[in-house]
Coordinates of C-alpha atoms in Angstrom, one line a residue:
M1 CA -44.8 -107.6 26.9
T2 CA -47.8 -109.0 24.9
C3 CA -47.8 -108.7 21.1
K4 CA -50.6 -106.2 21.2
E5 CA -48.7 -104.0 23.6
H6 CA -45.6 -104.3 21.4
H7 CA -47.5 -103.2 18.4
S8 CA -49.0 -100.3 20.3
H9 CA -45.5 -99.3 21.5
M10 CA -44.2 -99.4 17.9
A11 CA -47.0 -97.3 16.6
N12 CA -46.3 -94.6 19.2
A13 CA -42.6 -94.7 18.4
S14 CA -43.4 -94.3 14.7
M15 CA -45.6 -91.3 15.3
E16 CA -43.0 -89.6 17.5
E17 CA -40.3 -90.3 14.9
F18 CA -42.5 -89.1 12.1
E19 CA -43.3 -85.8 13.9
A20 CA -39.6 -85.4 14.7
L21 CA -38.7 -86.0 11.1
L22 CA -41.5 -83.7 9.9
N23 CA -40.4 -80.9 12.2
E24 CA -36.8 -81.4 11.1
S25 CA -37.8 -81.2 7.5
F26 CA -39.8 -78.0 8.1
E27 CA -36.9 -76.6 10.0
L28 CA -34.5 -77.5 7.2
E29 CA -36.7 -76.5 4.3
T30 CA -38.8 -73.6 5.5
P31 CA -36.8 -70.4 5.0
T32 CA -36.5 -68.2 8.1
E33 CA -38.1 -64.8 8.0
G34 CA -35.8 -61.8 7.9
H35 CA -33.2 -63.5 5.8
V36 CA -32.2 -63.6 2.1
V37 CA -33.4 -66.6 0.2
K38 CA -33.1 -67.9 -3.3
G39 CA -36.1 -68.1 -5.6
R40 CA -37.1 -68.6 -9.3
V41 CA -39.1 -66.3 -11.5
L42 CA -42.4 -68.1 -12.4
A43 CA -44.1 -65.4 -14.3
I44 CA -44.0 -61.6 -15.0
E45 CA -47.4 -59.9 -15.0
A46 CA -48.8 -56.5 -14.2
G47 CA -45.4 -54.9 -13.6
Q48 CA -44.5 -57.6 -11.1
A49 CA -42.5 -60.7 -11.0
I50 CA -44.0 -63.8 -9.3
I51 CA -41.2 -65.7 -7.6
D52 CA -41.2 -69.2 -6.1
V53 CA -39.0 -69.2 -3.0
G54 CA -39.6 -73.0 -2.6
Y55 CA -41.8 -75.0 -0.2
K56 CA -44.9 -74.0 -2.1
M57 CA -44.3 -70.4 -1.1
E58 CA -44.7 -67.7 -3.7
G59 CA -44.3 -63.9 -3.5
R60 CA -44.5 -60.8 -5.8
V61 CA -41.9 -58.1 -6.3
D62 CA -42.3 -54.9 -8.4
L63 CA -40.2 -55.1 -11.5
K64 CA -38.6 -51.7 -10.7
E65 CA -36.8 -53.4 -7.8
F66 CA -34.8 -55.3 -10.3
A67 CA -33.5 -52.2 -12.1
N68 CA -30.9 -49.6 -11.2
P69 CA -32.2 -46.0 -11.1
G70 CA -33.0 -44.8 -14.7
E71 CA -32.5 -48.3 -16.2
T72 CA -35.0 -50.9 -17.4
P73 CA -35.4 -54.1 -15.4
D74 CA -33.2 -57.0 -16.5
I75 CA -35.2 -60.1 -15.6
T76 CA -36.9 -63.0 -17.4
V77 CA -39.0 -66.0 -16.5
G78 CA -36.8 -68.8 -15.1
D79 CA -34.1 -66.5 -13.7
E80 CA -32.8 -67.4 -10.3
V81 CA -32.8 -64.4 -8.0
E82 CA -32.1 -63.6 -4.3
V83 CA -34.9 -61.9 -2.4
Y84 CA -35.4 -60.9 1.2
L85 CA -38.2 -62.9 3.0
R86 CA -40.0 -60.4 5.2
A87 CA -42.9 -62.7 6.1
A88 CA -43.7 -66.3 5.2
E89 CA -47.4 -65.6 4.6
N90 CA -49.7 -62.5 4.3
A91 CA -53.5 -62.3 4.3
R92 CA -53.6 -63.7 0.8
G93 CA -51.4 -66.6 1.7
E94 CA -48.4 -65.2 -0.2
A95 CA -44.9 -64.8 1.0
V96 CA -43.9 -61.1 1.5
I97 CA -40.6 -60.7 -0.3
S98 CA -38.3 -57.8 -1.4
R99 CA -35.6 -57.8 -4.0
E100 CA -34.5 -54.3 -2.9
M101 CA -33.9 -55.4 0.7
A102 CA -32.0 -58.4 -0.5
R103 CA -29.9 -56.1 -2.7
R104 CA -29.4 -53.8 0.3
E105 CA -28.2 -56.7 2.5
E106 CA -25.9 -57.9 -0.2
A107 CA -24.7 -54.3 -0.9
W108 CA -23.9 -53.6 2.8
D109 CA -21.7 -56.8 3.0
R110 CA -19.9 -55.7 -0.2
L111 CA -19.5 -52.1 0.9
E112 CA -18.3 -52.9 4.4
K113 CA -15.5 -54.9 2.8
A114 CA -14.6 -52.1 0.4
Y115 CA -14.7 -49.6 3.3
A116 CA -12.3 -51.8 5.3
E117 CA -9.9 -52.1 2.4
E118 CA -10.3 -48.4 1.4
K119 CA -11.4 -49.4 -2.0
R120 CA -13.6 -47.3 -4.4
V121 CA -17.2 -48.3 -5.0
E122 CA -19.4 -47.8 -8.0
G123 CA -22.7 -45.9 -7.8
A124 CA -25.0 -43.4 -9.4
I125 CA -26.4 -40.1 -8.1
F126 CA -30.2 -40.4 -8.4
N127 CA -31.7 -37.6 -6.3
R128 CA -31.1 -34.2 -4.9
V129 CA -31.7 -33.8 -1.1
K130 CA -31.0 -31.0 1.4
G131 CA -27.3 -30.4 1.7
G132 CA -26.3 -32.8 -1.2
F133 CA -27.4 -35.8 -3.2
T134 CA -28.4 -39.5 -2.7
V135 CA -26.3 -42.2 -4.4
D136 CA -27.4 -45.8 -5.2
L137 CA -24.4 -48.0 -4.5
G138 CA -26.0 -51.1 -6.0
G139 CA -28.7 -51.6 -3.4
A140 CA -27.6 -49.4 -0.6
V141 CA -28.4 -45.7 -0.5
A142 CA -25.6 -43.3 0.5
F143 CA -25.5 -39.5 1.1
L144 CA -23.2 -37.4 -1.0
P145 CA -22.6 -33.9 0.7
G146 CA -22.6 -30.9 -1.7
S147 CA -19.0 -30.1 -0.8
Q148 CA -17.9 -33.6 -1.8
V149 CA -19.3 -33.5 -5.4
D150 CA -16.3 -31.8 -7.0
V151 CA -13.1 -30.0 -6.4
R152 CA -14.8 -26.7 -7.1
P153 CA -18.4 -25.8 -6.4
V154 CA -20.8 -27.3 -9.0
R155 CA -23.6 -25.0 -10.1
D156 CA -25.4 -27.6 -12.3
A157 CA -25.2 -31.3 -11.2
G158 CA -27.6 -32.3 -14.0
P159 CA -25.0 -34.0 -16.2
L160 CA -23.8 -36.1 -13.2
M161 CA -27.3 -37.6 -12.4
G162 CA -27.7 -41.3 -13.1
L163 CA -24.1 -41.7 -14.3
K164 CA -22.2 -44.7 -13.1
Q165 CA -19.0 -43.5 -11.5
P166 CA -16.6 -44.3 -8.7
F167 CA -17.0 -43.0 -5.1
Q168 CA -15.0 -43.1 -1.9
I169 CA -16.8 -44.2 1.3
L170 CA -16.0 -41.6 4.0
K171 CA -18.0 -43.2 6.8
M172 CA -20.7 -45.9 7.3
D173 CA -22.9 -47.1 10.2
R174 CA -24.8 -50.3 9.4
R175 CA -26.9 -50.2 12.6
R176 CA -28.2 -46.7 11.6
G177 CA -28.2 -47.4 7.9
N178 CA -25.9 -44.4 7.2
I179 CA -23.3 -44.2 4.4
V180 CA -21.5 -41.0 3.4
V181 CA -19.5 -40.9 0.2
S182 CA -17.3 -38.5 -1.8
R183 CA -16.7 -38.0 -5.4
R184 CA -14.3 -35.1 -4.8
A185 CA -11.7 -37.5 -3.1
I186 CA -11.6 -39.5 -6.3
L187 CA -11.1 -36.4 -8.5
E188 CA -8.4 -35.1 -6.2
E189 CA -6.5 -38.3 -6.3
S190 CA -6.6 -38.5 -10.1
R191 CA -5.8 -34.8 -10.2
A192 CA -2.8 -35.3 -7.9
E193 CA -1.6 -38.2 -10.2
Q194 CA -2.2 -36.0 -13.3
R195 CA -0.3 -33.1 -11.6
A196 CA 2.6 -35.3 -10.7
E197 CA 2.8 -36.5 -14.3
V198 CA 2.6 -33.0 -15.8
I199 CA 5.1 -31.6 -13.2
G200 CA 7.5 -34.4 -13.9
K201 CA 7.7 -33.3 -17.5
L202 CA 8.4 -29.6 -16.6
S203 CA 11.7 -28.0 -15.7
E204 CA 12.4 -24.5 -14.4
G205 CA 13.2 -22.2 -17.3
D206 CA 10.8 -24.0 -19.7
A207 CA 8.6 -21.8 -22.0
V208 CA 5.2 -23.4 -22.2
D209 CA 1.7 -22.5 -23.5
G210 CA -1.2 -22.3 -20.9
V211 CA -4.8 -21.2 -20.7
V212 CA -5.8 -18.5 -18.2
K213 CA -8.4 -20.1 -15.9
N214 CA -8.8 -17.5 -13.2
I215 CA -7.9 -13.9 -12.5
T216 CA -7.4 -12.4 -9.0
E217 CA -6.0 -9.1 -7.8
Y218 CA -2.6 -10.5 -7.3
G219 CA -2.2 -12.6 -10.4
A220 CA -3.7 -15.2 -12.7
F221 CA -4.0 -19.0 -12.6
V222 CA -2.8 -20.7 -15.8
D223 CA -3.7 -24.3 -16.7
L224 CA -0.7 -26.0 -18.1
G225 CA -2.6 -29.1 -19.1
G226 CA -3.9 -30.6 -15.9
V227 CA -1.9 -28.5 -13.5
D228 CA -2.3 -24.9 -12.6
G229 CA 0.6 -22.4 -12.2
L230 CA 0.4 -19.0 -10.6
L231 CA 1.4 -16.0 -12.8
H232 CA 2.0 -13.2 -10.3
V233 CA 1.0 -9.7 -11.3
T234 CA 4.6 -8.5 -10.9
D235 CA 5.8 -11.1 -13.4
M236 CA 3.4 -10.2 -16.2
A237 CA 5.2 -7.3 -17.6
W238 CA 8.3 -5.2 -16.9
R239 CA 6.0 -2.2 -16.5
R240 CA 3.7 -1.5 -13.5
V241 CA 0.5 -3.5 -13.8
N242 CA -2.3 -2.3 -11.5
H243 CA -4.6 -5.3 -12.2
P244 CA -4.0 -8.5 -14.2
S245 CA -7.2 -7.9 -16.2
E246 CA -5.3 -5.0 -18.0
I247 CA -3.2 -7.7 -19.7
L248 CA -5.1 -11.0 -19.5
S249 CA -8.6 -12.4 -20.0
I250 CA -10.1 -15.7 -18.9
G251 CA -9.8 -18.4 -21.6
E252 CA -6.8 -16.7 -23.3
T253 CA -3.8 -18.8 -24.3
V254 CA -0.5 -17.4 -23.2
K255 CA 3.1 -18.3 -23.4
V256 CA 4.8 -18.4 -20.0
Q257 CA 8.1 -19.4 -18.5
V258 CA 8.3 -21.8 -15.5
I259 CA 10.2 -19.8 -12.9
K260 CA 10.0 -22.2 -10.0
I261 CA 8.6 -25.6 -9.1
N262 CA 8.1 -26.6 -5.5
K263 CA 8.5 -30.4 -5.5
E264 CA 6.8 -30.8 -2.1
T265 CA 3.7 -28.7 -2.6
H266 CA 3.6 -29.1 -6.4
R267 CA 3.2 -25.3 -6.7
I268 CA 4.4 -23.7 -10.0
S269 CA 5.4 -20.1 -10.3
L270 CA 5.1 -18.6 -13.8
G271 CA 6.3 -15.5 -15.6
M272 CA 5.6 -13.7 -18.8
K273 CA 8.0 -10.8 -18.7
Q274 CA 11.0 -13.2 -18.4
L275 CA 10.3 -14.1 -22.1
M276 CA 10.8 -10.4 -23.1
A277 CA 13.9 -8.3 -23.2
D278 CA 14.7 -6.5 -19.9
P279 CA 14.4 -2.7 -20.5
W280 CA 16.9 -2.1 -17.6
D281 CA 19.7 -3.5 -19.7
S282 CA 19.9 -0.3 -21.7
V283 CA 18.7 2.3 -19.1
E284 CA 22.1 3.9 -18.5
Q285 CA 22.7 4.3 -22.3
K286 CA 19.3 5.7 -23.0
Y287 CA 19.0 8.0 -20.0
P288 CA 22.3 9.8 -19.3
L289 CA 22.6 11.8 -16.1
E290 CA 21.2 15.4 -16.3
T291 CA 19.3 14.7 -19.5
V292 CA 15.6 15.7 -19.7
H293 CA 12.9 13.3 -20.8
T294 CA 9.1 13.2 -20.9
G295 CA 7.4 10.6 -18.7
R296 CA 4.0 9.7 -17.4
V297 CA 3.0 9.8 -13.7
T298 CA 2.0 6.3 -12.7
N299 CA 1.7 6.4 -8.9
I300 CA 1.7 9.1 -6.2
T301 CA 2.8 8.5 -2.6
D302 CA 3.5 10.7 0.4
Y303 CA 7.2 10.8 -0.4
G304 CA 7.0 11.5 -4.1
A305 CA 5.7 10.5 -7.5
F306 CA 6.7 7.6 -9.8
V307 CA 7.2 8.5 -13.4
E308 CA 7.3 5.9 -16.2
L309 CA 10.0 6.8 -18.8
E310 CA 9.2 3.7 -20.9
P311 CA 7.3 0.5 -20.2
G312 CA 9.2 -1.3 -17.4
V313 CA 11.3 1.7 -16.4
E314 CA 10.0 3.9 -13.7
G315 CA 11.8 6.6 -11.7
L316 CA 11.0 8.3 -8.5
V317 CA 10.6 12.1 -8.2
H318 CA 11.2 12.6 -4.5
V319 CA 9.0 15.2 -2.9
S320 CA 12.1 17.4 -2.3
E321 CA 12.8 17.5 -6.1
M322 CA 9.3 18.4 -7.2
S323 CA 9.1 22.2 -6.7
W324 CA 11.4 25.1 -5.9
T325 CA 8.8 26.8 -3.8
K326 CA 6.2 24.3 -2.5
K327 CA 8.2 22.6 0.3
N328 CA 5.7 20.9 2.6
V329 CA 3.0 20.1 0.1
H330 CA 1.7 16.6 -0.8
P331 CA 3.0 15.4 -4.2
G332 CA -0.6 15.0 -5.3
K333 CA -1.0 18.8 -5.1
I334 CA 1.8 19.2 -7.6
V335 CA 1.2 16.4 -10.2
S336 CA -1.7 14.0 -10.9
T337 CA -1.8 10.4 -12.1
S338 CA -1.4 9.9 -15.9
Q339 CA -0.1 13.4 -16.3
E340 CA 2.8 13.9 -18.8
V341 CA 5.7 15.6 -17.2
E342 CA 9.3 16.7 -18.1
V343 CA 11.9 15.3 -15.7
M344 CA 15.6 15.3 -15.4
V345 CA 17.7 12.1 -14.6
L346 CA 19.6 12.8 -11.4
E347 CA 20.8 9.3 -10.5
I348 CA 20.7 5.7 -11.8
D349 CA 21.3 2.5 -9.7
S350 CA 21.0 -0.4 -12.2
A351 CA 21.7 -3.0 -9.5
K352 CA 18.7 -1.8 -7.4
R353 CA 16.7 -0.9 -10.6
R354 CA 16.2 2.7 -9.4
V355 CA 16.2 6.0 -11.2
S356 CA 16.1 9.3 -9.3
L357 CA 14.3 12.0 -11.2
G358 CA 13.9 15.7 -10.7
L359 CA 10.9 17.8 -11.7
K360 CA 12.1 21.2 -10.5
Q361 CA 15.4 20.8 -12.3
T362 CA 13.6 21.2 -15.6
M363 CA 12.6 24.8 -14.5
R364 CA 14.9 27.6 -13.6
N365 CA 15.6 28.4 -10.0
P366 CA 13.2 31.2 -9.2
W367 CA 15.7 32.8 -6.8
E368 CA 18.3 33.0 -9.6
V369 CA 15.7 34.5 -11.9
F370 CA 14.7 37.0 -9.3
E371 CA 18.3 38.1 -8.7
E372 CA 18.8 38.7 -12.4
N373 CA 15.7 40.8 -12.7
H374 CA 16.0 42.5 -9.3
P375 CA 19.6 43.5 -8.4
V376 CA 20.3 44.8 -4.9
G377 CA 18.8 48.3 -4.6
T378 CA 15.8 47.5 -6.8
Q379 CA 12.4 48.6 -5.4
V380 CA 9.7 45.8 -5.3
E381 CA 6.1 45.6 -4.2
G382 CA 4.3 42.7 -2.7
E383 CA 1.5 41.5 -0.3
V384 CA 2.2 40.7 3.3
K385 CA 1.9 36.9 3.4
N386 CA 2.9 36.4 7.0
I387 CA 3.9 38.4 10.1
T388 CA 6.3 36.8 12.6
E389 CA 8.1 38.0 15.7
F390 CA 11.2 38.8 13.7
G391 CA 9.7 40.4 10.6
L392 CA 7.3 40.5 7.6
F393 CA 7.2 38.0 4.8
I394 CA 6.3 39.7 1.5
G395 CA 5.1 37.7 -1.5
L396 CA 7.2 38.3 -4.7
D397 CA 7.4 36.8 -8.2
E398 CA 7.0 33.0 -8.9
E399 CA 5.5 32.3 -5.4
I400 CA 8.7 33.2 -3.6
D401 CA 8.8 35.4 -0.5
G402 CA 11.2 38.1 0.7
M403 CA 11.7 39.0 4.4
V404 CA 11.7 42.4 6.0
H405 CA 13.5 42.1 9.3
L406 CA 12.4 44.1 12.2
S407 CA 15.5 46.2 12.0
D408 CA 14.7 47.1 8.4
L409 CA 11.2 48.5 9.1
T410 CA 12.2 52.0 10.4
W411 CA 15.1 54.4 10.9
E412 CA 13.7 55.9 14.0
G413 CA 12.7 53.9 17.0
R414 CA 12.4 50.1 17.3
G415 CA 11.0 47.7 14.7
E416 CA 8.9 45.9 17.4
D417 CA 7.0 49.2 17.9
V418 CA 6.0 49.6 14.3
I419 CA 5.4 46.0 13.1
G420 CA 1.9 46.2 14.7
N421 CA 1.0 48.7 12.0
Y422 CA 1.1 45.9 9.3
R423 CA -1.7 43.4 8.5
K424 CA -1.8 40.3 6.3
G425 CA -2.8 41.3 2.8
D426 CA -1.3 44.8 3.0
V427 CA 0.6 45.8 -0.2
V428 CA 4.1 46.9 0.9
Q429 CA 6.9 48.5 -1.0
A430 CA 10.5 47.7 -0.1
V431 CA 14.0 47.7 -1.5
V432 CA 16.0 44.5 -2.2
T433 CA 19.1 44.4 0.1
E434 CA 20.3 40.8 -0.5
V435 CA 19.5 37.7 -2.5
D436 CA 21.1 34.4 -1.3
T437 CA 20.2 31.8 -4.1
D438 CA 21.8 28.8 -2.1
K439 CA 19.8 29.5 1.0
E440 CA 16.8 30.6 -1.1
R441 CA 16.5 33.8 0.9
I442 CA 15.7 37.4 -0.1
S443 CA 16.2 40.2 2.3
L444 CA 14.1 43.4 1.9
S445 CA 14.1 46.8 3.6
V446 CA 11.1 49.1 4.0
K447 CA 13.1 51.9 5.7
A448 CA 15.6 52.1 2.8
L449 CA 12.8 53.3 0.5
G450 CA 13.5 57.0 1.0
G451 CA 17.2 56.5 1.1
D452 CA 19.3 56.6 4.3
P453 CA 19.0 60.0 6.0
F454 CA 22.0 59.3 8.2
A455 CA 24.2 58.4 5.2
E456 CA 23.0 61.4 3.3
A457 CA 23.6 63.8 6.3
I458 CA 27.1 62.7 6.9
D459 CA 28.0 62.4 3.2
G460 CA 31.5 63.8 2.9
V461 CA 32.0 64.0 6.7
K462 CA 35.0 62.0 7.8
R463 CA 36.4 61.2 11.2
G464 CA 38.4 64.2 12.5
A465 CA 36.4 66.7 10.5
I466 CA 35.2 70.0 12.2
I467 CA 31.5 70.6 11.8
T468 CA 29.0 73.1 13.1
V469 CA 26.1 71.9 15.1
N470 CA 23.0 73.5 16.7
V471 CA 22.3 73.0 20.4
T472 CA 18.8 71.5 20.8
A473 CA 18.7 70.7 24.5
I474 CA 20.7 71.2 27.7
E475 CA 20.9 68.2 30.1
D476 CA 22.9 67.5 33.3
G477 CA 25.1 64.9 31.5
G478 CA 25.8 67.0 28.4
V479 CA 24.3 68.8 25.5
E480 CA 22.1 67.5 22.8
V481 CA 22.9 68.8 19.3
E482 CA 21.6 68.4 15.7
Y483 CA 23.6 68.2 12.5
E484 CA 21.6 68.1 9.2
G485 CA 18.6 66.7 11.0
M486 CA 20.6 64.0 12.8
K487 CA 20.6 64.2 16.6
S488 CA 23.8 63.6 18.6
F489 CA 24.8 64.0 22.2
I490 CA 28.0 65.7 23.5
R491 CA 28.9 64.3 26.9
R492 CA 29.8 66.6 29.7
S493 CA 33.5 65.5 29.6
D494 CA 33.7 66.5 26.0
L495 CA 32.3 70.0 26.4
A496 CA 35.7 71.6 27.0
R497 CA 39.4 70.8 27.6
D498 CA 39.4 72.5 30.9
R499 CA 37.4 70.8 33.6
A500 CA 36.1 74.2 34.9
D501 CA 34.5 74.9 31.5
Q502 CA 32.8 71.5 31.2
R503 CA 29.4 72.9 32.3
P504 CA 26.4 72.4 30.2
E505 CA 24.9 75.7 31.5
R506 CA 27.5 77.6 29.5
F507 CA 25.4 76.7 26.4
Q508 CA 21.9 77.8 25.4
V509 CA 19.4 76.1 23.0
G510 CA 20.0 77.6 19.5
D511 CA 23.8 78.1 20.0
K512 CA 25.9 77.1 17.1
I513 CA 29.1 75.4 18.1
D514 CA 32.1 73.9 16.2
V515 CA 32.8 70.3 17.2
R516 CA 35.3 67.6 16.0
V517 CA 33.9 64.3 14.7
T518 CA 35.5 61.6 16.8
N519 CA 33.5 58.6 15.6
I520 CA 30.9 57.6 12.9
D521 CA 28.9 54.6 13.9
A522 CA 26.7 53.5 11.0
R523 CA 25.1 50.7 13.0
S524 CA 23.8 52.8 15.8
R525 CA 23.5 55.7 13.4
R526 CA 25.3 58.0 15.8
L527 CA 28.1 60.6 15.4
G528 CA 30.7 60.9 18.2
L529 CA 31.2 64.7 18.7
S530 CA 33.6 66.5 21.0
I531 CA 34.5 70.2 21.7
K532 CA 37.4 69.1 23.8
A533 CA 38.9 67.1 20.9
R534 CA 38.6 70.1 18.7
E535 CA 40.4 72.3 21.1
I536 CA 43.2 69.7 21.6
A537 CA 43.6 69.3 17.8
E538 CA 43.8 73.1 17.3
E539 CA 46.4 73.4 20.0
K540 CA 48.5 70.6 18.4
E541 CA 48.2 72.3 15.1
A542 CA 49.3 75.7 16.5
V543 CA 52.3 74.1 18.2
E544 CA 53.4 72.4 15.0
Q545 CA 53.0 75.7 13.1
Y546 CA 54.6 78.1 15.5
G547 CA 57.2 76.1 17.1
S548 CA 57.4 74.0 20.2
S549 CA 57.0 75.2 23.8
D550 CA 60.6 74.5 24.3
S551 CA 61.7 77.6 22.2
G552 CA 60.7 79.8 25.1
A553 CA 57.4 81.1 23.7
S554 CA 54.5 80.7 26.0
L555 CA 51.4 78.7 25.1
G556 CA 49.4 81.9 25.4
D557 CA 51.6 83.7 22.9
I558 CA 51.4 80.8 20.4
L559 CA 47.6 80.5 20.7
G560 CA 47.3 84.3 20.5
A561 CA 49.4 84.4 17.4
A562 CA 47.5 81.5 15.9
L563 CA 44.2 83.1 16.6
K564 CA 45.4 86.4 15.4
G565 CA 46.6 84.7 12.2
G566 CA 43.2 83.0 12.0
D567 CA 41.4 86.3 12.2
N568 CA 43.4 87.6 9.3

């Protein structure tokens, strides 16, 4: 190789090396677009910071990118800052840089680490969006759903805006740029810690002060200083409480007793009445059996009415003890809520905290009153209330009814034949025939109004007596006769002692004949009459008077003498 050739070769080699070195230096020193680079603030002008990112590259960033929402930018000339290089050169020959994007990249790295370690992150709510709020987590923007703002729904989120506070990351997706956070989770955690601390200091049976936070139909929630307890409506007072608002109001401070603490669920049951004397301790002394007291109707059910004797002591008046006369009526038709009533104590069961009361016992039994005022035989008047197949129901005093049985409607004929003559609402007169106070039954009779014609007709007539009757009809089987307006029938076999004379044709309508009374049947209202019995009796009497047939005298002689003696 000649010297000239050697020099030429060296020159080529140097050019290649220089280019290689130059390229290397460019590669080493020229920042790559799309990455975070370090820069120095050269100047601040017109709301922008001019930053030197090295290698004779400068870019501008709005000052607001150096500030958190609602804060002033904290930046001065000479500060070293990290920025995101979007492009090495724009049309004006400047680098296109962004502090915000640099912060975002930096924030995402930090947040992903916190998310993996389940650590809290700090941020500030800066805007309201559909369904919730946006939160700045120091460069990355996260979504805070409305339901995750607080434990209870928040009406005004104004005081929370721009406030630096901790959040819990629920989910994040760097590729999509999505982060969802919760403030509620933090509150619940601290609340749980607070609850555990407060509950740890409480014991069942403690009397503590609390503030009424909320009132529902079934009770009230009372804040015991960071933990709520439920005060059930039945534990507010010994008396019946229809709604907690009768006793409590929101914001009121009350003294309560801790009844129960559930260590697992941290639920606390509270009571107010437990701090007051139990009225049931003295019920048996204050309300002896069969004493009468005034009470107030508090509740009405299908089976009776509850009457308050004093706050905390209620008794039940069963529907069967409400009225003497209204049997199948709803209690609401007899008493009304809040009505003052007089009741009698019937039974006390302190173990079950039950008092049985009677309303009707404070009034006299209307059947007893009726019996006093209307003894048997008294005439009464009333309206036909009901007509049944076995008689009439007549309305009497005090809403009680008396019954006229079919058999008490008429002396003649059958009751079934005459009951059709009566209508509901008819005013009927009757006679009291029986009052049964135990069975609450009054028996009446319409037919007894004019007295008993049968009893009057046979007044003084006894069995065995001889009476004179009129023949009213001749029949094949015997003779129909009448005595004092009462009809009777003499059967053929009773018309004479001798069979030959037992012929109905021997008699005529209008004949008067003497007969012997063989039977008086008050139920069938019939007299048993017999000519044959009269003849036998007369014969017996004659034999006794004039000697027996054994003395030799004939029956005809004895009868002739008897009749002869009778004529005299």
